[in-house]
PDB file of C-alpha atoms in Angstrom:
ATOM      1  CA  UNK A1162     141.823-135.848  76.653  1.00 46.00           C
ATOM      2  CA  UNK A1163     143.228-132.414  77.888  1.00 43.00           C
ATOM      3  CA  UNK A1164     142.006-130.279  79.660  1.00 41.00           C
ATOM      4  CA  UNK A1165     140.343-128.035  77.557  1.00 41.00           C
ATOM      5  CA  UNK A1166     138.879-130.424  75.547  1.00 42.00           C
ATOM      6  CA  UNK A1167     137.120-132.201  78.434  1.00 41.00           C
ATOM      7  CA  UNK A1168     135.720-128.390  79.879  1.00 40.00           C
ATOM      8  CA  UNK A1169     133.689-127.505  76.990  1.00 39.00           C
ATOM      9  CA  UNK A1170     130.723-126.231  76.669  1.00 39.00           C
ATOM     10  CA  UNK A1171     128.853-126.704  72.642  1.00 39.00           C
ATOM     11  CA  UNK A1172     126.668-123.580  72.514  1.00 38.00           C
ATOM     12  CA  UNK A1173     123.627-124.563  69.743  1.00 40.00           C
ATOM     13  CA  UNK A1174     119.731-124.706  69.640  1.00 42.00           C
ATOM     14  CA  UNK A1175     119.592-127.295  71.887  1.00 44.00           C
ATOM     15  CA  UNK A1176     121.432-126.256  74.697  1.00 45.00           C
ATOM     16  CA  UNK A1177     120.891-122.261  74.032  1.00 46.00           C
ATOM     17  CA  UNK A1178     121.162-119.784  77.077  1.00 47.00           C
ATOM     18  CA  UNK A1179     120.086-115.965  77.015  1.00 45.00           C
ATOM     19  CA  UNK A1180     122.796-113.450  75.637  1.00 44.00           C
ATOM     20  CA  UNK A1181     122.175-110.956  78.560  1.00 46.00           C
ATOM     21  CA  UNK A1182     121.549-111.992  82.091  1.00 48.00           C
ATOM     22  CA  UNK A1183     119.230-108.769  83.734  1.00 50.00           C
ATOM     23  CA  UNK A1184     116.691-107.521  81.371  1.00 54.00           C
ATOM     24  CA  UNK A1185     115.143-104.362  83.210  1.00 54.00           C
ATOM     25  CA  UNK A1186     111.866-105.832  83.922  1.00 56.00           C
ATOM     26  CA  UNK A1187     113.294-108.661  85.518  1.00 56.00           C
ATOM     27  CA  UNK A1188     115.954-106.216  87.340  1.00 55.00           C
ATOM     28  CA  UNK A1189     112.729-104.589  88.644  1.00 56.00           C
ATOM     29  CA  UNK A1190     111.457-107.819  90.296  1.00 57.00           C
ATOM     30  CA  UNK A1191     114.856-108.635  91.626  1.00 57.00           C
ATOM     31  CA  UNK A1192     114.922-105.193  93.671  1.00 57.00           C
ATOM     32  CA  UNK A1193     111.799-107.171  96.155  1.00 58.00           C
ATOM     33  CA  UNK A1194     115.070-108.785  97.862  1.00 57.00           C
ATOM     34  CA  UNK A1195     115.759-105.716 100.125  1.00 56.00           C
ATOM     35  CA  UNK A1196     112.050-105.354 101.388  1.00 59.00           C
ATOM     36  CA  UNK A1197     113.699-108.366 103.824  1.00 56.00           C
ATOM     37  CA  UNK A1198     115.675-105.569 105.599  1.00 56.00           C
ATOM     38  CA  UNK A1199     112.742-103.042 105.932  1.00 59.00           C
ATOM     39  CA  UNK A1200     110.824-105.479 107.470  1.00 58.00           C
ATOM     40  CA  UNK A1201     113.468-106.532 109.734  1.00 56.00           C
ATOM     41  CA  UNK A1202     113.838-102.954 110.431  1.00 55.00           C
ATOM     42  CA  UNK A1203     109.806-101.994 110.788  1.00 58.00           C
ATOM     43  CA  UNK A1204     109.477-105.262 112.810  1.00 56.00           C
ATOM     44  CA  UNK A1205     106.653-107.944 112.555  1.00 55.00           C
ATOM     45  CA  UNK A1206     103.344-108.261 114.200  1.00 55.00           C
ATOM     46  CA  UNK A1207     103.512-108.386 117.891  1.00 57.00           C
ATOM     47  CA  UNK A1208     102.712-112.199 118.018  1.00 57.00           C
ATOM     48  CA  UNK A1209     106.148-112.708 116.256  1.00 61.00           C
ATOM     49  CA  UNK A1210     108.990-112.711 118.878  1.00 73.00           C
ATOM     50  CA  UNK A1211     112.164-111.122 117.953  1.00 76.00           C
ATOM     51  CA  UNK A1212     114.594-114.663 117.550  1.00 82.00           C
ATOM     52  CA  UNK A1213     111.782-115.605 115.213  1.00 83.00           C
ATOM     53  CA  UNK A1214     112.321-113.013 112.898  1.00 79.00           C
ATOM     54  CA  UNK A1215     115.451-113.713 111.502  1.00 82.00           C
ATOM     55  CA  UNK A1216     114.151-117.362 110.283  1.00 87.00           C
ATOM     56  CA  UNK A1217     111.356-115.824 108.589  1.00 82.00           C
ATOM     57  CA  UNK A1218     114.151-113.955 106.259  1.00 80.00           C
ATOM     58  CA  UNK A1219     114.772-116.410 103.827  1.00 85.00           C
ATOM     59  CA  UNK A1220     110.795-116.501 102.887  1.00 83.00           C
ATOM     60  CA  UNK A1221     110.892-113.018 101.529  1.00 78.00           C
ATOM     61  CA  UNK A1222     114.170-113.658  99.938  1.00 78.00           C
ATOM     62  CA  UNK A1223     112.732-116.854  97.969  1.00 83.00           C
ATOM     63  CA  UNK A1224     109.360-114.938  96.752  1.00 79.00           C
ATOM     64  CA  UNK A1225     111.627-112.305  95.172  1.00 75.00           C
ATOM     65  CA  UNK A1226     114.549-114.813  94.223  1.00 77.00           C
ATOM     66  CA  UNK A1227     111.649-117.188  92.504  1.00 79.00           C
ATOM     67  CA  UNK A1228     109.848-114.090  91.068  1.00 75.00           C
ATOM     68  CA  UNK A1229     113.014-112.892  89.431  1.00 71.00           C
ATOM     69  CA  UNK A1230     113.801-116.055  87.950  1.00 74.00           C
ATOM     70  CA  UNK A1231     109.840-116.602  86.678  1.00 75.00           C
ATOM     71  CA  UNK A1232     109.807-113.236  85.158  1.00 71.00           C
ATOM     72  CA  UNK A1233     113.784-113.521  83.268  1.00 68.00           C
ATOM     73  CA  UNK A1234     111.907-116.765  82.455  1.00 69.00           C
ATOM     74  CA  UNK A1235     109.004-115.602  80.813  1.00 71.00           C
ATOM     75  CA  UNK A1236     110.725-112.799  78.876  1.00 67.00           C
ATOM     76  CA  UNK A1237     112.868-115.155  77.589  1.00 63.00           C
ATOM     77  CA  UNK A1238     110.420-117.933  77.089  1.00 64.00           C
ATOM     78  CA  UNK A1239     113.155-120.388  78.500  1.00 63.00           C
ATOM     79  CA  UNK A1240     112.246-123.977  79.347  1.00 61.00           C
ATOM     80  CA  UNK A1241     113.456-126.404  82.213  1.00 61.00           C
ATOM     81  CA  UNK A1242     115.600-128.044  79.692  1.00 57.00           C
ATOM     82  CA  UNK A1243     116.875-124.709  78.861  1.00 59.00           C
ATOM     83  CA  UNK A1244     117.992-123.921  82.281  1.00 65.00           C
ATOM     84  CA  UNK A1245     119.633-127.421  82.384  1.00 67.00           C
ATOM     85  CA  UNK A1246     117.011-128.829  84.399  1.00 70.00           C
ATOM     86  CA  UNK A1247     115.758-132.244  81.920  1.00 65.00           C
ATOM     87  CA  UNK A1248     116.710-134.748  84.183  1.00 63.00           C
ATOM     88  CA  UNK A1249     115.793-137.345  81.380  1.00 65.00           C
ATOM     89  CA  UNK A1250     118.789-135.819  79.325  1.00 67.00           C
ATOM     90  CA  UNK A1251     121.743-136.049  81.634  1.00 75.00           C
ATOM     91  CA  UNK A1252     124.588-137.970  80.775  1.00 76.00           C
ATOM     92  CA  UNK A1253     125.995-141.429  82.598  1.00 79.00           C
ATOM     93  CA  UNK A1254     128.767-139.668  83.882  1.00 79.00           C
ATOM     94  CA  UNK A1255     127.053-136.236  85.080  1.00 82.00           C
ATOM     95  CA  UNK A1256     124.250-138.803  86.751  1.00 84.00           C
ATOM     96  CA  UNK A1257     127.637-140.338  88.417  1.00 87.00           C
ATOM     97  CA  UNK A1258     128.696-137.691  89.899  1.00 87.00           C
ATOM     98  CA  UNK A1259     125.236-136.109  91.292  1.00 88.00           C
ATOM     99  CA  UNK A1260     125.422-139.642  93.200  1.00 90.00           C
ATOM    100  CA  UNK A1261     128.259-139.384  94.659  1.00 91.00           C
ATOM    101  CA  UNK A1262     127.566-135.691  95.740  1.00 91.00           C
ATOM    102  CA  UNK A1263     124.649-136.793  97.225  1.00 90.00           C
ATOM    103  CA  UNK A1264     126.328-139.272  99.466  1.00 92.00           C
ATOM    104  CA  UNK A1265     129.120-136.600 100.152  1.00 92.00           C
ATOM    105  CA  UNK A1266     126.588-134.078 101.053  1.00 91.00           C
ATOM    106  CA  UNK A1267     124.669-136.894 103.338  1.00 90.00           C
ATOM    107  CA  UNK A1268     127.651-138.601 104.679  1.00 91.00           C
ATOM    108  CA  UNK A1269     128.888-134.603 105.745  1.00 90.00           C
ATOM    109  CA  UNK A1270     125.656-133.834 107.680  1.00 91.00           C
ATOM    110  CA  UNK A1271     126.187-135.870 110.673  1.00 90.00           C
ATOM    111  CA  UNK A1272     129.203-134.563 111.308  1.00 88.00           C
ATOM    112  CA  UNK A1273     127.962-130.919 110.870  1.00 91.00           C
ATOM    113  CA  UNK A1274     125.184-131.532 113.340  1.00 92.00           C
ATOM    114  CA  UNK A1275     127.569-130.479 116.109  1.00 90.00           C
ATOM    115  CA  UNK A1276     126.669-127.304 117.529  1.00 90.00           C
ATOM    116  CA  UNK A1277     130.312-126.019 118.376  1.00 90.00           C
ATOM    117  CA  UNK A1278     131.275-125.643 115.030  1.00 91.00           C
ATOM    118  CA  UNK A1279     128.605-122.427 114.961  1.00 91.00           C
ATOM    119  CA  UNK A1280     131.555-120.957 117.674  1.00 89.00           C
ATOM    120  CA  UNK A1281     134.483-121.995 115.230  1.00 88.00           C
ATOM    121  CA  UNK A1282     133.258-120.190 112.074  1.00 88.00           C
ATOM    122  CA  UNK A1283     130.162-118.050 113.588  1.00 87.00           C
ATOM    123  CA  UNK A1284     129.738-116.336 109.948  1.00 86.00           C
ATOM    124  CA  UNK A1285     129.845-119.323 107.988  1.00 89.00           C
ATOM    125  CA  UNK A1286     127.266-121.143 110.150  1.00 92.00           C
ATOM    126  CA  UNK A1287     125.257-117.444 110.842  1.00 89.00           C
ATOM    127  CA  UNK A1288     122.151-120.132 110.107  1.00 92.00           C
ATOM    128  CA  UNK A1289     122.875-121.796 113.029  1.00 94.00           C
ATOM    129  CA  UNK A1290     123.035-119.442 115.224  1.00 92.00           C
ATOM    130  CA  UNK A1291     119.484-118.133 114.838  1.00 92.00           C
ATOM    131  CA  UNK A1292     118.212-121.427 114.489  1.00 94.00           C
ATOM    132  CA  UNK A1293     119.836-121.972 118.050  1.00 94.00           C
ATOM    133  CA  UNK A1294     118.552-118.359 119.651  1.00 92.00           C
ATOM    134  CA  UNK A1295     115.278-119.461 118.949  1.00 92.00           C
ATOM    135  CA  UNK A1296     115.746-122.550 120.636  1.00 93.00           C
ATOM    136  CA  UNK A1297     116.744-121.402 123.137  1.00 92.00           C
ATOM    137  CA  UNK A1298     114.713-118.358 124.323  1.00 90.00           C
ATOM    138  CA  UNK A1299     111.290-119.541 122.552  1.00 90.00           C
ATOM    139  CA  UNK A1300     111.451-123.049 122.513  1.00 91.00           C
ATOM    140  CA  UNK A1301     108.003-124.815 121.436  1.00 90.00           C
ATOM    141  CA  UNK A1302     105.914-125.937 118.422  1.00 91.00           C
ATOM    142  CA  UNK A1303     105.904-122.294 116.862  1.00 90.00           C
ATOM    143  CA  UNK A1304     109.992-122.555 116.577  1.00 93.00           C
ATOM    144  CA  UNK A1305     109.758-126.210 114.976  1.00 94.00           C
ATOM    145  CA  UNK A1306     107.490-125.430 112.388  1.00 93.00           C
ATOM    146  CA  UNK A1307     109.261-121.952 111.606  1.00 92.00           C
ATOM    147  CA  UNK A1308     112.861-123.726 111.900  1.00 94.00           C
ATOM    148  CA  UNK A1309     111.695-126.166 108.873  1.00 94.00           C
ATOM    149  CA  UNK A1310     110.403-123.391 106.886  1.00 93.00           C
ATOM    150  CA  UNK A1311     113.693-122.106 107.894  1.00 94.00           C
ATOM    151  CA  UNK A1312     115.671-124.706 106.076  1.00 94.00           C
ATOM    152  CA  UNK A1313     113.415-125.739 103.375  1.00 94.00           C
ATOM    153  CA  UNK A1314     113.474-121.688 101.587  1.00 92.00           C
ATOM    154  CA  UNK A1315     116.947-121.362 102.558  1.00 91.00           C
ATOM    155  CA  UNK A1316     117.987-125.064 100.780  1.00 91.00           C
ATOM    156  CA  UNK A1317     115.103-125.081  98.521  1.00 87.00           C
ATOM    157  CA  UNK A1318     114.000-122.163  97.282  1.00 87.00           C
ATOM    158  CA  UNK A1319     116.760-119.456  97.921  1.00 87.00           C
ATOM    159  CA  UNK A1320     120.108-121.556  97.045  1.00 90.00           C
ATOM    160  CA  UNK A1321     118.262-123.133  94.181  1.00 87.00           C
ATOM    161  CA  UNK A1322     117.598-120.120  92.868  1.00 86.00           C
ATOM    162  CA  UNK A1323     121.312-118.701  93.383  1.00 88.00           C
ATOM    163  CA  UNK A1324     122.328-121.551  91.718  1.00 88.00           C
ATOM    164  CA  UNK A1325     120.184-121.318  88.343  1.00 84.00           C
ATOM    165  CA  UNK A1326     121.306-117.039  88.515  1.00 83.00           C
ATOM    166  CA  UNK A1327     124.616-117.599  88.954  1.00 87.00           C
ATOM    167  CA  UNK A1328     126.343-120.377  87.425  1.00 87.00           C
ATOM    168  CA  UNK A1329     122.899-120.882  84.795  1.00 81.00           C
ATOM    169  CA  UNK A1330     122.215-117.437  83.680  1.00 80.00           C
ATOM    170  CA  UNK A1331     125.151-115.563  84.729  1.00 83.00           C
ATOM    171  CA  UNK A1332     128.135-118.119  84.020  1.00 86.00           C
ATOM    172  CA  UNK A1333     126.101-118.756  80.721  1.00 79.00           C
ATOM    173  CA  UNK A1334     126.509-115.210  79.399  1.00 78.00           C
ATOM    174  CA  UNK A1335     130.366-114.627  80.564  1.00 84.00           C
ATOM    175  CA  UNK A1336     131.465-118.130  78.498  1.00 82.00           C
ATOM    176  CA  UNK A1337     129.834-116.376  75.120  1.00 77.00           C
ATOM    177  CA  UNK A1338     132.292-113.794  75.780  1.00 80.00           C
ATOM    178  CA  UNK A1339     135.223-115.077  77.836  1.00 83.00           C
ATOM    179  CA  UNK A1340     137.190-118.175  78.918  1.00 88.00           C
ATOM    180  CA  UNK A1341     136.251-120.820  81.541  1.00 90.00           C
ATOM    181  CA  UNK A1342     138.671-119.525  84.436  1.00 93.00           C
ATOM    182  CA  UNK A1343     137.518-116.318  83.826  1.00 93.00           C
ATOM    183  CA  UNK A1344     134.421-116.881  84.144  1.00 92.00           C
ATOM    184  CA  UNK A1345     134.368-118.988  86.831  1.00 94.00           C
ATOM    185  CA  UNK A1346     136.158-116.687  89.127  1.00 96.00           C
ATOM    186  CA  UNK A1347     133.620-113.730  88.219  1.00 93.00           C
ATOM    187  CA  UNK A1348     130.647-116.202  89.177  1.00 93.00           C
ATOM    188  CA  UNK A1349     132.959-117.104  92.351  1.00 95.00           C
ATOM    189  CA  UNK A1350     133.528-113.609  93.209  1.00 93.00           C
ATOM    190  CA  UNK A1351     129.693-112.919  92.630  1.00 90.00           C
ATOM    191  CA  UNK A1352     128.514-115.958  95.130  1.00 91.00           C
ATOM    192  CA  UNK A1353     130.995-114.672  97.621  1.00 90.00           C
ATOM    193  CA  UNK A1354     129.539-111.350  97.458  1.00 85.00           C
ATOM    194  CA  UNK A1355     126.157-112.342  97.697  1.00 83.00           C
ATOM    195  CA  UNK A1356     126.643-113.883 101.310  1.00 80.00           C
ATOM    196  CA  UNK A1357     129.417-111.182 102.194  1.00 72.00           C
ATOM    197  CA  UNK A1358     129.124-109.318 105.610  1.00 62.00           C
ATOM    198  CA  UNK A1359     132.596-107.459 105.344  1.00 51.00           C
ATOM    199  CA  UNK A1360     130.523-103.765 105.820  1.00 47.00           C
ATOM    200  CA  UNK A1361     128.137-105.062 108.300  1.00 47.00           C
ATOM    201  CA  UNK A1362     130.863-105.619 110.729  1.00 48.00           C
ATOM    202  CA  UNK A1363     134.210-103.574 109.856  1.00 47.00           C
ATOM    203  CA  UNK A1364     137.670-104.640 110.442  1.00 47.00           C
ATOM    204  CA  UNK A1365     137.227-105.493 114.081  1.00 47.00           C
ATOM    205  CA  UNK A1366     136.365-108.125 115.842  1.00 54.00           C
ATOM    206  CA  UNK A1367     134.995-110.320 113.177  1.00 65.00           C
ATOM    207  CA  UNK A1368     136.660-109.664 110.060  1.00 76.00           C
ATOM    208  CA  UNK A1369     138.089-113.294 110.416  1.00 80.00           C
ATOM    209  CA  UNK A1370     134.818-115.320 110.157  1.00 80.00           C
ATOM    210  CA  UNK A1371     133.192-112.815 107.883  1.00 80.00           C
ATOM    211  CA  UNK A1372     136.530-114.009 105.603  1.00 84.00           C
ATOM    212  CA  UNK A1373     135.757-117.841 106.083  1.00 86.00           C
ATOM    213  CA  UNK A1374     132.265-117.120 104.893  1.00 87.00           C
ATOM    214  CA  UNK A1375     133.507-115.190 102.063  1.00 88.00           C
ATOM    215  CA  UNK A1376     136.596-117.951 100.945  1.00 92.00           C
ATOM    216  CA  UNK A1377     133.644-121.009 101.420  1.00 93.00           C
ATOM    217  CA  UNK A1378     131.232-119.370  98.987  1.00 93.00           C
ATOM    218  CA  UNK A1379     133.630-118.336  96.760  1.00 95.00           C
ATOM    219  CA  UNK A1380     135.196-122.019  96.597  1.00 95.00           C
ATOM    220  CA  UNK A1381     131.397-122.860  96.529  1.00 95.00           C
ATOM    221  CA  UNK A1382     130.512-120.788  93.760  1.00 94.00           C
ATOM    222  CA  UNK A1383     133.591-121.459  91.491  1.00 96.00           C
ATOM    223  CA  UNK A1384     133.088-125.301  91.712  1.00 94.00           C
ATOM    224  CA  UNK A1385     129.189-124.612  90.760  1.00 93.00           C
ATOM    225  CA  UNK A1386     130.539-122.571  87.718  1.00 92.00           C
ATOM    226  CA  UNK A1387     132.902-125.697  86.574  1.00 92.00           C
ATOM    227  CA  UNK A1388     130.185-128.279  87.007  1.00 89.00           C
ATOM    228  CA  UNK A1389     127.928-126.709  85.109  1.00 87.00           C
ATOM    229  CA  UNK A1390     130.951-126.118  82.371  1.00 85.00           C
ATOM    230  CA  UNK A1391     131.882-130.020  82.251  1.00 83.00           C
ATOM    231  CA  UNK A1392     128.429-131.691  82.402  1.00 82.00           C
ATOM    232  CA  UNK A1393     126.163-128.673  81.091  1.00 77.00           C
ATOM    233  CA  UNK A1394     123.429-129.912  84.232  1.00 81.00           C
ATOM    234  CA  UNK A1395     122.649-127.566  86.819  1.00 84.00           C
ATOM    235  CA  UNK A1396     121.477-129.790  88.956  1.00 86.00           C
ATOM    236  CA  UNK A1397     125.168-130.201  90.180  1.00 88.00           C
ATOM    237  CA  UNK A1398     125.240-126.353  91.045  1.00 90.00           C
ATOM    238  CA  UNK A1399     121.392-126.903  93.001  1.00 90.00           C
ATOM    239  CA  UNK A1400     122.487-129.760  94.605  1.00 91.00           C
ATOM    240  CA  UNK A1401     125.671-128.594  95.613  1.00 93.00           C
ATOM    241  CA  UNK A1402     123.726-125.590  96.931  1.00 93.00           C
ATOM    242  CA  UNK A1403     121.482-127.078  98.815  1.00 93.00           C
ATOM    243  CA  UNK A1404     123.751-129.219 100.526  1.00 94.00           C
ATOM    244  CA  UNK A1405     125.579-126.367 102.019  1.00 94.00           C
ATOM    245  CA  UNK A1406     122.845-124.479 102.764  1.00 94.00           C
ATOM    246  CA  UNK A1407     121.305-127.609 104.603  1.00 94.00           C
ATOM    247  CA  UNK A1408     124.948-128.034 106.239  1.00 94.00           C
ATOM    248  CA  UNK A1409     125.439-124.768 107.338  1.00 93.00           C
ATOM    249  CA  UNK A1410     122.004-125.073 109.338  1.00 95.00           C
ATOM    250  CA  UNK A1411     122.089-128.291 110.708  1.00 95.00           C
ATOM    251  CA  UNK A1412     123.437-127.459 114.246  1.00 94.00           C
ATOM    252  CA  UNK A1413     120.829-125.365 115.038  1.00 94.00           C
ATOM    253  CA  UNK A1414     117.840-127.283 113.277  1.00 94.00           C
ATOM    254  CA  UNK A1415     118.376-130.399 115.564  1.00 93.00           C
ATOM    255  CA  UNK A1416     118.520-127.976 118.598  1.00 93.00           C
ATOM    256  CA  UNK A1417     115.329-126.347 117.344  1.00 94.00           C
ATOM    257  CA  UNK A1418     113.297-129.509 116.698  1.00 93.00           C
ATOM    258  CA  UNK A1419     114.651-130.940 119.664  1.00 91.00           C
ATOM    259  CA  UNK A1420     113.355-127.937 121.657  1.00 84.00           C
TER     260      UNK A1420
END
């Protein structure tokens, strides 16, 4: 079987995606994302200390990231099975392969747990590093509970929901129109830019682990992309998601629930 025979994807009534990815209304809901930054910039309630702010981020990103997709859902009056989501109807081999990226992911973690890799690529495990603030100048109950919120809308709710947008909706439209590698790469290039901090830092000093960040969701979002293309499941792209998300955090969540 070649190569393009084995990455195809059969567009019909039972596998049917949405022509157009950002409907207006939906585009409206999306733009909640950015009240994150005003709050960071108003501040919280003086109860909240300052290293806990940055792990309460990733809530306001998953109410407008799970709004979004609720609304695009409703307009479209799309289905789990329509986003790829029927566990019941996956296939022996994609079912193979979620197992073995499970035991990747889990077999990974361990070694990720290390807290100096947050000092080799500080961008890439950015995470980390508030996880392990918080640790370490409010250590305590309130920083345990807030570190597993942390995690869980950050893995569960935020990458989840990158991963239905991007390589579900988004990859979805750009195959009706062009070919996989195309495609693909666009969906890449739009992870990457999702997570990029190029502008928040300039050139110098930190252009180098802004890059890693960029390069790992890239290669993150293209292989989402081209599991979704050869198995049509997007539990591969969630999964693979979460994972990293989960990864990327796990130096400073054993610091914070240790602290």
């Amino acid at each position: 079987m070649d190569f393009r025979s084995r990455f195809r994807i059969h567009w019909n009534e039972h596998n049917r995606l949405p022509g157009t990815v950002w409907p207006a209304s939906a585009l409206a809901v999306g733009l909640l994302a950015p009240l994150a930054l005003l709050i960071r910039t108003t501040g919280f309630p003086p109860y909240c200390t300052p290293v806990h702010v940055a792990l309460l981020d990733p809530v306001i990103h998953a109410v407008a990231s799970w709004a979004l997709l609720a609304r695009f859902s409703h307009v479209h009056q799309l289905d789990s099975w329509h986003l790829g989501l029927d566990r019941a109807r996956l296939d022996t081999a994609s079912r193979g392969s979620l197992a073995l990226l499970a035991i990747g992911i889990t077999a990974v973690l361990p070694v990720m747990c290390d807290s100096r890799w947050v000092k080799l690529a500080p961008d890439l495990f950015a995470p980390a590093a508030a996880l392990l603030d918080a640790a370490r100048y409010a250590p305590g109950e309130t920083t345990r509970w807030l570190a597993v919120l942390f995690v869980i809308t950050r893995g569960g709710a935020v990458a989840a929901a990158e991963a239905i947008a991007v390589s579900g909706l988004l990859y979805a439209t750009l195959r009706r129109r062009r070919k996989i590698l195309p495609a693909a790469l666009c969906c890449a290039l739009a992870s990457a830019c999702l997570h990029a901090r190029l502008t928040e830092c300039g050139i110098d000093p930190c252009l180098w682990p802004a890059a890693q960040s960029f390069a790992a969701q890239a290669a993150l979002g293209l292989g989402c992309a081209l599991g979704y293309e050869r198995w049509r499941t997007l539990w591969f792209a969630v999964l693979l998601k979460v994972g990293f998300e989960v990864s990327r955090a796990a130096p400073g969540l054993i610091a914070a629930l240790t602290s």
